[in-house]
mmCIF file of C-alpha atoms in Angstrom:
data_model
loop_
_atom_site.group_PDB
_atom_site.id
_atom_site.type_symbol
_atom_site.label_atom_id
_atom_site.label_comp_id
_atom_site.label_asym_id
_atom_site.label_seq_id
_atom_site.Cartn_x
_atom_site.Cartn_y
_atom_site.Cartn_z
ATOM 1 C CA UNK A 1 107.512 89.837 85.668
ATOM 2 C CA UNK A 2 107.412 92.751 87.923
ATOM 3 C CA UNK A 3 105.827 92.846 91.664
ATOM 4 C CA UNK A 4 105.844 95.247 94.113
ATOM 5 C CA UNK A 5 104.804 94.537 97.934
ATOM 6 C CA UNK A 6 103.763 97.061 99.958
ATOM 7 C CA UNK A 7 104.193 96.449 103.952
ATOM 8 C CA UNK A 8 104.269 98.200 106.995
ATOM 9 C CA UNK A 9 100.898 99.809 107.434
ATOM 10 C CA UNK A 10 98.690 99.072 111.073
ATOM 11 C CA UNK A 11 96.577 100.918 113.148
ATOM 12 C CA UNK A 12 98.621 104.002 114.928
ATOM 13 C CA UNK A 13 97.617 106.428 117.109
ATOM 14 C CA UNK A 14 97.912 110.497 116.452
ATOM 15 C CA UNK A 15 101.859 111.874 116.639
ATOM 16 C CA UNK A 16 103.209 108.072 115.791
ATOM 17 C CA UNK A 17 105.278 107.159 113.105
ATOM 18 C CA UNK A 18 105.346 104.415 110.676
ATOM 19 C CA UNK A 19 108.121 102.770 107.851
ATOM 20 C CA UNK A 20 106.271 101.433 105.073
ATOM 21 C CA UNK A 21 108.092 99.357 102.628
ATOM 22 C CA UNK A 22 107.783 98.074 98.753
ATOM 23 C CA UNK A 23 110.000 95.294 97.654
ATOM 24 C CA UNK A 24 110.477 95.440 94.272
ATOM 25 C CA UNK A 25 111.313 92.043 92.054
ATOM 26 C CA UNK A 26 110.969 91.738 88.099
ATOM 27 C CA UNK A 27 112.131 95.420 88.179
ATOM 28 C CA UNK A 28 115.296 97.590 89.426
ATOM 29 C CA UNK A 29 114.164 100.452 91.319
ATOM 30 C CA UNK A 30 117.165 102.523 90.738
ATOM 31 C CA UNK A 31 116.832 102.395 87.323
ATOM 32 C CA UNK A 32 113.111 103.882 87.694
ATOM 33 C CA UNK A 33 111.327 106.102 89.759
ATOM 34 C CA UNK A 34 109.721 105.059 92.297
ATOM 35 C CA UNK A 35 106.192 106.832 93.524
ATOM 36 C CA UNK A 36 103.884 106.886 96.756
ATOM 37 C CA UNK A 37 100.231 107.621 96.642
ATOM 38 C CA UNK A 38 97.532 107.186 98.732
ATOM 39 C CA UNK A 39 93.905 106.858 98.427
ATOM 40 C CA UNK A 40 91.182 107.686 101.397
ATOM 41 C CA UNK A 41 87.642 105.657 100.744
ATOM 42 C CA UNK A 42 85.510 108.267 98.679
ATOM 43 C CA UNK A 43 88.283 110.353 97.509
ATOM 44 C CA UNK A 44 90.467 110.998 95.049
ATOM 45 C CA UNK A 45 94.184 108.957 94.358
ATOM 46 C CA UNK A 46 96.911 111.070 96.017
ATOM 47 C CA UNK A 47 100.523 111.274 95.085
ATOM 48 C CA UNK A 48 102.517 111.634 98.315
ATOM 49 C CA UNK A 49 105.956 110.832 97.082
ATOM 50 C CA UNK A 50 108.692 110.451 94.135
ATOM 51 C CA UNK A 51 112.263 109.356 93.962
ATOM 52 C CA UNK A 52 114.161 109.461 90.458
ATOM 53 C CA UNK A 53 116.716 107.018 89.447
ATOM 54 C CA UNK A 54 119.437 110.305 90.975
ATOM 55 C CA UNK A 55 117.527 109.923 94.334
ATOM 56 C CA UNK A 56 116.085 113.644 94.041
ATOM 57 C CA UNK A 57 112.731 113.288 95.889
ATOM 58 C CA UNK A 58 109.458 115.637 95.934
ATOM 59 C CA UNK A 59 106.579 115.342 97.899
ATOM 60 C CA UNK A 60 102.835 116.273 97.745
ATOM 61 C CA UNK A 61 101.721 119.647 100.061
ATOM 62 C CA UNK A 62 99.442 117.670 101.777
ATOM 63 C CA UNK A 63 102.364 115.570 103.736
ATOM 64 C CA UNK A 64 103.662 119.015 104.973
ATOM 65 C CA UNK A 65 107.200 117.967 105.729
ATOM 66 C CA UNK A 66 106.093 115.091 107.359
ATOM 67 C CA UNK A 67 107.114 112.102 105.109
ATOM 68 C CA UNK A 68 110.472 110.577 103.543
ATOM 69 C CA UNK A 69 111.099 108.889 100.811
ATOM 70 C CA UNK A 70 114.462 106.577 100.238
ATOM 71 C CA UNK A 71 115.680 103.642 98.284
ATOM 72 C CA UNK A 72 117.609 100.768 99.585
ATOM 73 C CA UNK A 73 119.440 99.791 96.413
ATOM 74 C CA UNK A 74 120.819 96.283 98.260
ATOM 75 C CA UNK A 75 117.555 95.247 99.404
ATOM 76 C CA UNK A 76 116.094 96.599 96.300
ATOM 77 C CA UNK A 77 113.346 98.437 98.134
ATOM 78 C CA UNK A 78 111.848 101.609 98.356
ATOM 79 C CA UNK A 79 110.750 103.082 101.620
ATOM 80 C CA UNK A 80 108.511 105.652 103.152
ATOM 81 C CA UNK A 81 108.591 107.272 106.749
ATOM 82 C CA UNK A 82 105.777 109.123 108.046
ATOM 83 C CA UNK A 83 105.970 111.046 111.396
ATOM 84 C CA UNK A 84 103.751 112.723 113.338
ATOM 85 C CA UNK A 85 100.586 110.809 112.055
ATOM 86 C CA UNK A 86 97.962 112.495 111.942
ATOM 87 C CA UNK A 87 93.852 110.810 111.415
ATOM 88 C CA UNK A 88 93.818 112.306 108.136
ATOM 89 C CA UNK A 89 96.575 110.229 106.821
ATOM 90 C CA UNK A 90 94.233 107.539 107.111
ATOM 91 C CA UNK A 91 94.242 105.593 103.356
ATOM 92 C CA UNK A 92 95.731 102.416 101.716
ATOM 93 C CA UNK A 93 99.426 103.981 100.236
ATOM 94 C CA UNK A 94 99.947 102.392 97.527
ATOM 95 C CA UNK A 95 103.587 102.050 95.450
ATOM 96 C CA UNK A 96 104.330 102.047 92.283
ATOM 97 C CA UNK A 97 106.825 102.297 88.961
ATOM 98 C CA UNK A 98 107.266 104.615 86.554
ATOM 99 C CA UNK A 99 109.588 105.142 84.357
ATOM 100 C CA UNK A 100 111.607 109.098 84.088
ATOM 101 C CA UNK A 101 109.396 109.776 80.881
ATOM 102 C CA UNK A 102 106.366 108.432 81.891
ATOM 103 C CA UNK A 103 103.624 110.653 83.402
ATOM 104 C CA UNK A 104 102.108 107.764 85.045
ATOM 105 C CA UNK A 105 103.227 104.270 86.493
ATOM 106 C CA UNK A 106 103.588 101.218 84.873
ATOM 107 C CA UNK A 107 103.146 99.237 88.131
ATOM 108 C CA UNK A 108 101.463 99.204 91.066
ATOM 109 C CA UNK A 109 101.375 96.957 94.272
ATOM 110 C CA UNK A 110 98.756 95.627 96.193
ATOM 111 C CA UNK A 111 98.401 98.425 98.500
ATOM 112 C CA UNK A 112 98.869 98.453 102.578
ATOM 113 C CA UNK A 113 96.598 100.199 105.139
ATOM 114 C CA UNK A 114 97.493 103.080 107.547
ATOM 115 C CA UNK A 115 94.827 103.748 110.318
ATOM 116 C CA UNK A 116 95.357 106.796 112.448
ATOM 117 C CA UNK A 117 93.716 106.945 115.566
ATOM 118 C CA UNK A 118 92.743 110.290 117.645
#
């Protein structure tokens, strides 16, 4: 069945950057799209990211330019960058499958942390 991983989150200080990672199995993430959120304790889930199965991407307001989204159709993986970390970005980011008609995901992994530091 399907699975997604999340890795690549760690404690960072302010102005770092970060690759965080899903591997997909059960699923092929080109033939869905692919989503980023992110979820600070005591607040609400945020959706940071989207890629559709053309590779057109759009991100939240809150990342401010900051964050990219690809897929890495051999590895099967979906991946996002962050630079220029800042504290708030502090939350587990979280990824997940949906498919084109879908409003909301299917899936969802496990979640990995992001600490940002001052």
């Amino acid at each position: 069945q399907v699975q997604l991983v999340e890795s690549g989150g760690g404690l960072v200080q302010a102005g770092g950057s970060l690759r965080l990672s899903c591997a997909a199995s059960g699923i092929i993430t080109s033939f869905v799209a692919m989503d980023w959120y992110r979820q600070a304790p005591g607040e609400q889930r945020e959706l940071v990211a989207t890629i559709d199965t053309r590779g057109r991407t759009n991100y939240g307001d809150s990342v401010k330019g900051r964050f990219t989204i690809s897929r890495d159709n051999a590895k099967n993986t979906v991946n996002l960058h962050i630079d220029g970390l800042k504290p708030e970005d502090t939350a587990v980011y979280y990824c997940a499958a949906r498919r084109i008609s879908d409003l909301s995901p299917h899936y969802w992994g496990q979640g990995t942390q992001v600490t940002v530091s001052s």
